Coordinates of C-alpha atoms in Angstrom, one line a residue:
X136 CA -29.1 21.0 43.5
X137 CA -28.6 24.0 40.7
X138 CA -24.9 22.1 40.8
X139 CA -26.0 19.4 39.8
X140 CA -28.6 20.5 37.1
X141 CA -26.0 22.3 35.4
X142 CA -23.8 19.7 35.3
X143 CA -26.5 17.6 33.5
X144 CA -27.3 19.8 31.5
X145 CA -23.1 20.7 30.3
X146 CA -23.8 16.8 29.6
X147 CA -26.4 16.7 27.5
X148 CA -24.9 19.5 25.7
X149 CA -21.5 18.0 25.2
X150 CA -22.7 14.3 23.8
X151 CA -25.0 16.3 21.7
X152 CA -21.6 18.0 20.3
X153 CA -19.9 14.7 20.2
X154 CA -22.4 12.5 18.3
X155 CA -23.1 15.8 15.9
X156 CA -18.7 15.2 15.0
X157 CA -18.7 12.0 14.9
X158 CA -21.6 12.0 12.4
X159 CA -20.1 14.5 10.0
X160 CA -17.6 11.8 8.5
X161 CA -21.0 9.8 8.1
X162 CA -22.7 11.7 6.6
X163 CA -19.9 12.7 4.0
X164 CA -19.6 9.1 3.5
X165 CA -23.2 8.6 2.7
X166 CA -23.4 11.8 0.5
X167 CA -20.1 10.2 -1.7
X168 CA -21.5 7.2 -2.4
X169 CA -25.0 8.5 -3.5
X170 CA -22.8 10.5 -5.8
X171 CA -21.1 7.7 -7.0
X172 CA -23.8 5.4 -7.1
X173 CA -25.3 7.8 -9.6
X174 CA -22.4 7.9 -11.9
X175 CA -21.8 4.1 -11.6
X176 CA -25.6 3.1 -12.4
X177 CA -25.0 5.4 -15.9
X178 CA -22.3 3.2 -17.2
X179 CA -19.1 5.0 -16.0
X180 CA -16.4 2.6 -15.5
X181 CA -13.9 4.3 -13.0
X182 CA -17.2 5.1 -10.8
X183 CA -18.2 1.3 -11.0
X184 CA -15.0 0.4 -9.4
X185 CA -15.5 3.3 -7.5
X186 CA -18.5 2.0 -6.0
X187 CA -17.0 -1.6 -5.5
X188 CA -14.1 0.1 -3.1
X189 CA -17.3 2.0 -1.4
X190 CA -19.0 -1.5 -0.7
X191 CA -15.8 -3.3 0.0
X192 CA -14.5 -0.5 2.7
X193 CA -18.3 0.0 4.4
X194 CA -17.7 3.5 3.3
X195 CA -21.1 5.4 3.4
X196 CA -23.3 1.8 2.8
X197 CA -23.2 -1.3 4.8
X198 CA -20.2 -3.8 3.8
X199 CA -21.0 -6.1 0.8
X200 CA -18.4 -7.9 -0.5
X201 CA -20.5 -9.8 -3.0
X202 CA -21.7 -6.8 -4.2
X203 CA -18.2 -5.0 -4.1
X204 CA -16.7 -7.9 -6.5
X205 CA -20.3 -7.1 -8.6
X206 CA -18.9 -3.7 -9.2
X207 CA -15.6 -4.5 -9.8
X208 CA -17.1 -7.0 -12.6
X209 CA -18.7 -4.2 -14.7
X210 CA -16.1 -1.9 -14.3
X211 CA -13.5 -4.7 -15.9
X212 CA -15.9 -5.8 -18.4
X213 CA -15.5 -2.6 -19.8
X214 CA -11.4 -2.9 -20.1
X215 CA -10.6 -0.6 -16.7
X216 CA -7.4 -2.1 -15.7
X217 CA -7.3 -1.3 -12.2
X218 CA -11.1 -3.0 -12.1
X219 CA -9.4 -5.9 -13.8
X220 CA -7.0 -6.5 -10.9
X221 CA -9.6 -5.6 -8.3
X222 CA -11.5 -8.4 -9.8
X223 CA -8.6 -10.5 -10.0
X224 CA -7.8 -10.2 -6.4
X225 CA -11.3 -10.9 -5.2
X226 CA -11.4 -14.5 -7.0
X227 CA -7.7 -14.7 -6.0
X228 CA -9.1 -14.0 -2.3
X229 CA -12.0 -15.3 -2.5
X230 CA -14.1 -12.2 -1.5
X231 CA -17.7 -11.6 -2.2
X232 CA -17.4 -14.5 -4.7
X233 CA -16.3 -18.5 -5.3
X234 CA -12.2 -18.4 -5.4
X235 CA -11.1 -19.3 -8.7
X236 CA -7.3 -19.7 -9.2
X237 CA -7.7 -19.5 -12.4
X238 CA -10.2 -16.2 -13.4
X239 CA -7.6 -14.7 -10.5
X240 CA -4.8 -15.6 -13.4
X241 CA -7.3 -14.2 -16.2
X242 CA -8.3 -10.7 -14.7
X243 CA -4.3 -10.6 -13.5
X244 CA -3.2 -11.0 -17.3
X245 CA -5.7 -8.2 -18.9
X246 CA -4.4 -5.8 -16.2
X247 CA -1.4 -6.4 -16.8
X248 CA -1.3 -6.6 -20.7
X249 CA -2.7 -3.0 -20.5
X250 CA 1.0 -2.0 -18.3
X251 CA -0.7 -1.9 -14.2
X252 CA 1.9 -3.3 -12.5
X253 CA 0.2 -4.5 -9.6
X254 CA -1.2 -6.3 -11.6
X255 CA 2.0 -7.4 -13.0
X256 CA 3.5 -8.0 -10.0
X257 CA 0.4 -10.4 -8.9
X258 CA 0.5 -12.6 -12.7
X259 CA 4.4 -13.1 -11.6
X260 CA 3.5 -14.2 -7.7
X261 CA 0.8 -16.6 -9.9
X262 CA 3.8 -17.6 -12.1
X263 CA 6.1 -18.4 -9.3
X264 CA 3.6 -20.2 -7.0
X265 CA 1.9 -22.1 -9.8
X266 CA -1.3 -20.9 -8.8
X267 CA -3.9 -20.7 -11.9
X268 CA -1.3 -21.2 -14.5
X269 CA 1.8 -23.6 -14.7
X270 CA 4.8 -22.8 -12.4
X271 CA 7.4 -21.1 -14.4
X272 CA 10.0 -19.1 -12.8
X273 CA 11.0 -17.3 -16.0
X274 CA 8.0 -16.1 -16.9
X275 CA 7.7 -14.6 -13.0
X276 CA 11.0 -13.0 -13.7
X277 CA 9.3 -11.3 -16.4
X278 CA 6.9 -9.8 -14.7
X279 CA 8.3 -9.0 -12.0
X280 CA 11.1 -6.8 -13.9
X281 CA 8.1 -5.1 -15.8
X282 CA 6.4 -3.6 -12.5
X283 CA 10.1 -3.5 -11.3
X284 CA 10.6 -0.6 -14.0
X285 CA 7.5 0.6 -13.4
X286 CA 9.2 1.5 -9.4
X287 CA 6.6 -0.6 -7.5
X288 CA 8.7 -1.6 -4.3
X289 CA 6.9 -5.1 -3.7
X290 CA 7.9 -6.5 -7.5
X291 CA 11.4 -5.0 -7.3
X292 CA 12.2 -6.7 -4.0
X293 CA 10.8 -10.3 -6.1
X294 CA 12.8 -9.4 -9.0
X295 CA 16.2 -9.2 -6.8
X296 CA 15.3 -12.5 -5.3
X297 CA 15.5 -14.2 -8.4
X298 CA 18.4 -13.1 -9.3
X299 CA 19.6 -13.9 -5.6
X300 CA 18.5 -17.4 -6.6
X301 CA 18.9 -17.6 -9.9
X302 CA 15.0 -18.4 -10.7
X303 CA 14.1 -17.6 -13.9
X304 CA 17.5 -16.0 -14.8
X305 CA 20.6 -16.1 -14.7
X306 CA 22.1 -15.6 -10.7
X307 CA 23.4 -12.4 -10.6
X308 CA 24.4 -11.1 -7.0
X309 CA 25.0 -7.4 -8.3
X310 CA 21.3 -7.2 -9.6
X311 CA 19.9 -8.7 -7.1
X312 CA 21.7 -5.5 -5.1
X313 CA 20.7 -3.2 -7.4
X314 CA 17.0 -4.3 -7.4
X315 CA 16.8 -4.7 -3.5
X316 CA 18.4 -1.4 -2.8
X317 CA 15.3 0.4 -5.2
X318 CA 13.0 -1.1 -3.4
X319 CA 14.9 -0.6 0.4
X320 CA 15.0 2.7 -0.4
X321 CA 11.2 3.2 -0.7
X322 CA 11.0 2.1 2.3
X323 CA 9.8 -1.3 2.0
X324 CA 10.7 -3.2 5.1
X325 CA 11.4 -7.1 3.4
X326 CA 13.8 -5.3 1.0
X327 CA 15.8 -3.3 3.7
X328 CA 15.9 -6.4 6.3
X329 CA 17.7 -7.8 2.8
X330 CA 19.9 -5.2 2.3
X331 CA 20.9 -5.4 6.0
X332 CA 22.1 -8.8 5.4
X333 CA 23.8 -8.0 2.2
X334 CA 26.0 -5.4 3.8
X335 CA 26.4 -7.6 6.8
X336 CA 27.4 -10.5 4.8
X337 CA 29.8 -8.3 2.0
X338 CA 27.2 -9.9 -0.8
X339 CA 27.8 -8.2 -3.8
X340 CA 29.3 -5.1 -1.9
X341 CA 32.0 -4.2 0.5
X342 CA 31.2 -5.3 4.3
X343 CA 29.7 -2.9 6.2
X344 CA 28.5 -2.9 10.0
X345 CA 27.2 0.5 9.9
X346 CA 25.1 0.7 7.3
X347 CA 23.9 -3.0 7.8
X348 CA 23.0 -1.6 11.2
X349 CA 20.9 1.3 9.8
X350 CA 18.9 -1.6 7.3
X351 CA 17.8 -4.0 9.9
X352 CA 16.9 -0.6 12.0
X353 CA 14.5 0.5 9.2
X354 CA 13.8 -3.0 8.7
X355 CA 12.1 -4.0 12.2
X356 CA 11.0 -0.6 12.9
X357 CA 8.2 -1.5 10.4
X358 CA 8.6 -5.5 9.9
X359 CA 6.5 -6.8 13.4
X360 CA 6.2 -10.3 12.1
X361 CA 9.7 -10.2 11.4
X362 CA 11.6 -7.7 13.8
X363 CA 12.4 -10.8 16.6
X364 CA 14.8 -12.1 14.3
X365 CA 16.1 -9.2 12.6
X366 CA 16.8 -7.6 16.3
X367 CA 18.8 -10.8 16.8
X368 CA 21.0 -9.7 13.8
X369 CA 21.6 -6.1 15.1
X370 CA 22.4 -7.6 18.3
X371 CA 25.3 -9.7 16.9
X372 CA 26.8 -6.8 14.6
X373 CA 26.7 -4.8 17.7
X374 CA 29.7 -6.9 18.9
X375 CA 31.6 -5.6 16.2
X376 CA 30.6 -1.9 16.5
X377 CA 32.1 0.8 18.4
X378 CA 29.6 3.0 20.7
X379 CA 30.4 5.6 18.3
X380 CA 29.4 3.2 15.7
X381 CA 26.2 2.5 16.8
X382 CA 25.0 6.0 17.5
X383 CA 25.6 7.1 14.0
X384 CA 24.2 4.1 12.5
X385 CA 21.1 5.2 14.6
X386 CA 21.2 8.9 13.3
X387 CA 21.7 7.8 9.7
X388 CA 18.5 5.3 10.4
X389 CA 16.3 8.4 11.9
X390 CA 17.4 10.5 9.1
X391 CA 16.3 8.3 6.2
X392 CA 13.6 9.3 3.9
X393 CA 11.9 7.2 1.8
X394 CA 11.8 8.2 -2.1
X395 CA 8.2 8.0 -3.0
X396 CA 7.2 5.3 -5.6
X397 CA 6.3 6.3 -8.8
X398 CA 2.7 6.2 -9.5
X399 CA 1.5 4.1 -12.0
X400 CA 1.2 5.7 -15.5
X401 CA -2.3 4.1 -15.8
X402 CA -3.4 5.7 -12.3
X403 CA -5.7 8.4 -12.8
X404 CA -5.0 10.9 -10.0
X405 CA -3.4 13.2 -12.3
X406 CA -5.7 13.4 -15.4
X407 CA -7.9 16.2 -16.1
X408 CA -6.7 19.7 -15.8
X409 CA -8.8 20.6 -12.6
X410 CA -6.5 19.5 -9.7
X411 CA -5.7 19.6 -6.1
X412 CA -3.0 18.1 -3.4
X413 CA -3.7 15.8 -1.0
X414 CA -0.5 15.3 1.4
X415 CA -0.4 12.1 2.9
X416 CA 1.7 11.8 6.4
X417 CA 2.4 8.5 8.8
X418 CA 5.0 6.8 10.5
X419 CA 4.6 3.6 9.0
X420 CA 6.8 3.8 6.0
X421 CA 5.9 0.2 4.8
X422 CA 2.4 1.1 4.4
X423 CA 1.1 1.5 0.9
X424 CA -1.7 4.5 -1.0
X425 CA -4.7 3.9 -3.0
X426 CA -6.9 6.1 -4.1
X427 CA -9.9 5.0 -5.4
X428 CA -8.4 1.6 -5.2
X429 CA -5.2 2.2 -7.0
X430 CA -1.8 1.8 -5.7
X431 CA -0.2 5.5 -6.0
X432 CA 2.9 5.1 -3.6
X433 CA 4.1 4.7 0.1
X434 CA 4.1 7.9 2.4
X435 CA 5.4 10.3 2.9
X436 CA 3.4 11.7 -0.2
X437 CA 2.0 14.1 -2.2
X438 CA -0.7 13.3 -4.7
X439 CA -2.1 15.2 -7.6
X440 CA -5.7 14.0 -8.0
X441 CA -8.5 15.5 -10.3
X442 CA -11.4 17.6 -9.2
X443 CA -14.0 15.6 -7.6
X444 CA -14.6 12.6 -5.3
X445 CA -12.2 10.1 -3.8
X446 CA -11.3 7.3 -1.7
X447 CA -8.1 7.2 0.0
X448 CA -7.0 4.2 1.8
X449 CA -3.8 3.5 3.8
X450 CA -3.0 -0.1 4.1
X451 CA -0.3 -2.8 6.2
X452 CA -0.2 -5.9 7.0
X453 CA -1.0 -6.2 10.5
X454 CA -3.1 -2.8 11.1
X455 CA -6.6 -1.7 10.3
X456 CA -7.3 -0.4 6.5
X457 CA -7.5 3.2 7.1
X458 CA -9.6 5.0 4.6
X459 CA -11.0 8.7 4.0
X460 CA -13.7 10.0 1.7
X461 CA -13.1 13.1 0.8
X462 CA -13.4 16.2 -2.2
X463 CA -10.6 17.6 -3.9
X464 CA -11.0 20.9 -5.2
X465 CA -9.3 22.9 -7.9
X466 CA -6.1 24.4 -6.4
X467 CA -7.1 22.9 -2.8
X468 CA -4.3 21.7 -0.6
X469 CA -5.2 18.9 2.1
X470 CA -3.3 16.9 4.3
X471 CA -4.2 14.0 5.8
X472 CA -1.9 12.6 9.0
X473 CA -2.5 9.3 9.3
X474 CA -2.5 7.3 12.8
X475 CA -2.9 3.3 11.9
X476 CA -4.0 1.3 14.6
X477 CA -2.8 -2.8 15.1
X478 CA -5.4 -5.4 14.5

């Protein structure tokens, strides 16, 4: 009997303990959006969007897109580019407000007239699709190469398909290379699966098994919508590879680091003399950063961000946003190790 009453009570004691963790995230959550609430109800523009990403994520209030894209409306009324874009992409989307091809194209354009090359990249995508603005291949090129320069992965991986293709420039298989490789090499998985083919293929560079082996590796370790068909091309390159081959195609793949993309010079995490670290770690290497709903990079990473509040979110396609409130403090060194889990 005393068994058994000590065992209830080692129960009650240990879900107390549980439900206190699990409520400490909570209750940080709760205490960052009061704070930012505050600042945003004052007039500030970068705790508006703030705020917006808060409602958006279900971060410390209950989800409300309509009120997220509210946010994000005051915020870019008042020339934020980043709120601009988050604007942009909720009428593109539809979220928390009528879709509108056309505001999508609007709030796109200001962004990117003020040098955000998400922003850029997403006015090109427009340009290219036809979507809220007449379909015109050169003008995509355009923007594309301008968030291209800029080192964001997803516009330098558009820019070297049109000038695979020849849209909206002249075809020029070397640039296409060129651009492709940039982006491969930040590890994002369309450009590597690319580059595999490239040095499968001898396009625009000598044949070469092993290191075509090594892209499609990268490729559809990351890629799951696409990895049935790029293991169908490591399978037939295999025929023409020695074990020996192989195995060091392997090693080369397992030793490959990403090079971090640049942050955006109108990102914020670095203003302001007060600063910490936050370390981001994962194994997804396609995944992309934002902090306070700016795109800062692709992990592995290391941001400087100023003193204060912040949302970090990790996101892919196929997995569950993953997102952390947390504090930065002058001279503080964090690290986040990021676990993403599948839809």
């Amino acid at each position: 009997m005393k068994i058994d009453r000590w065992r209830v009570v080692f129960l009650v004691l240990w879900a107390g303990l549980a439900m206190s963790c699990l409520s400490q995230p909570a209750q940080a959550d709760r205490e960052l959006f009061a704070q930012v609430k505050a600042q945003a109800e004052k007039g500030d523009a970068e705790s508006q969007l703030r705020l917006g990403s808060l409602y958006a994520t279900g971060a410390g209030v209950a989800k409300d897109l309509s009120k997220a894209a509210r946010w994000h409306r005051k915020a870019a009324e008042q020339g934020l580019a980043r709120a601009q874009y988050r604007l942009g992409l909720d009428y593109a989307s539809g979220s928390g407000l009528k879709p509108n091809s056309f505001e999508a194209v609007n709030w796109f354009r200001k962004a990117a007239e003020q040098g955000l090359p998400e922003a850029q990249y997403e006015l090109g995508a427009c340009s290219a699709r036809g979507s809220g603005v007449g379909e015109n291949y050169s003008e995509a090129a355009r923007w594309f190469l301008k968030a291209a320069q800029q080192g964001y992965p997803p516009a330098q991986f558009q820019l070297a398909q049109c000038y695979f293709e020849g849209a909206g420039v002249v075809k020029d298989i070397e640039e296409a290379v060129k651009w492709t490789r940039l982006a491969a090499d930040k590890g994002y998985a369309p450009a590597q699966n690319r580059l595999g083919a490239c040095f499968e293929k001898g396009e625009g560079m000598a044949q070469d098994y092993l290191q075509a082996y090594k892209w499609f590796l990268l490729s559809a370790a990351q890629d799951d919508e696409m990895a049935p068909d790029i293991r169908v091309s490591i399978a037939k390159i295999e025929t023409s590879m020695s074990p020996e081959q192989i195995a060091q195609a392997q090693r080369t793949a397992r030793d490959f680091k990403p090079i971090n993309a640049s942050a955006p010079p109108s990102d914020p995490i670095s203003s302001g003399s007060a600063t910490g670290f936050v370390s981001v770690n994962l194994n997804e290497l396609d995944s992309e950063i934002f902090v306070d709903g700016a795109f800062v990079g692709n992990p592995p990473a290391k941001l400087k961000l100023a003193q204060g509040s912040h949302l970090v979110e990790v996101r892919k396609t196929g997995f569950k946003d993953y997102r952390k409130a947390l504090t930065v403090n002058a001279g503080s060194d964090l690290t986040l190790r990021v676990v993403l889990e599948k839809n």
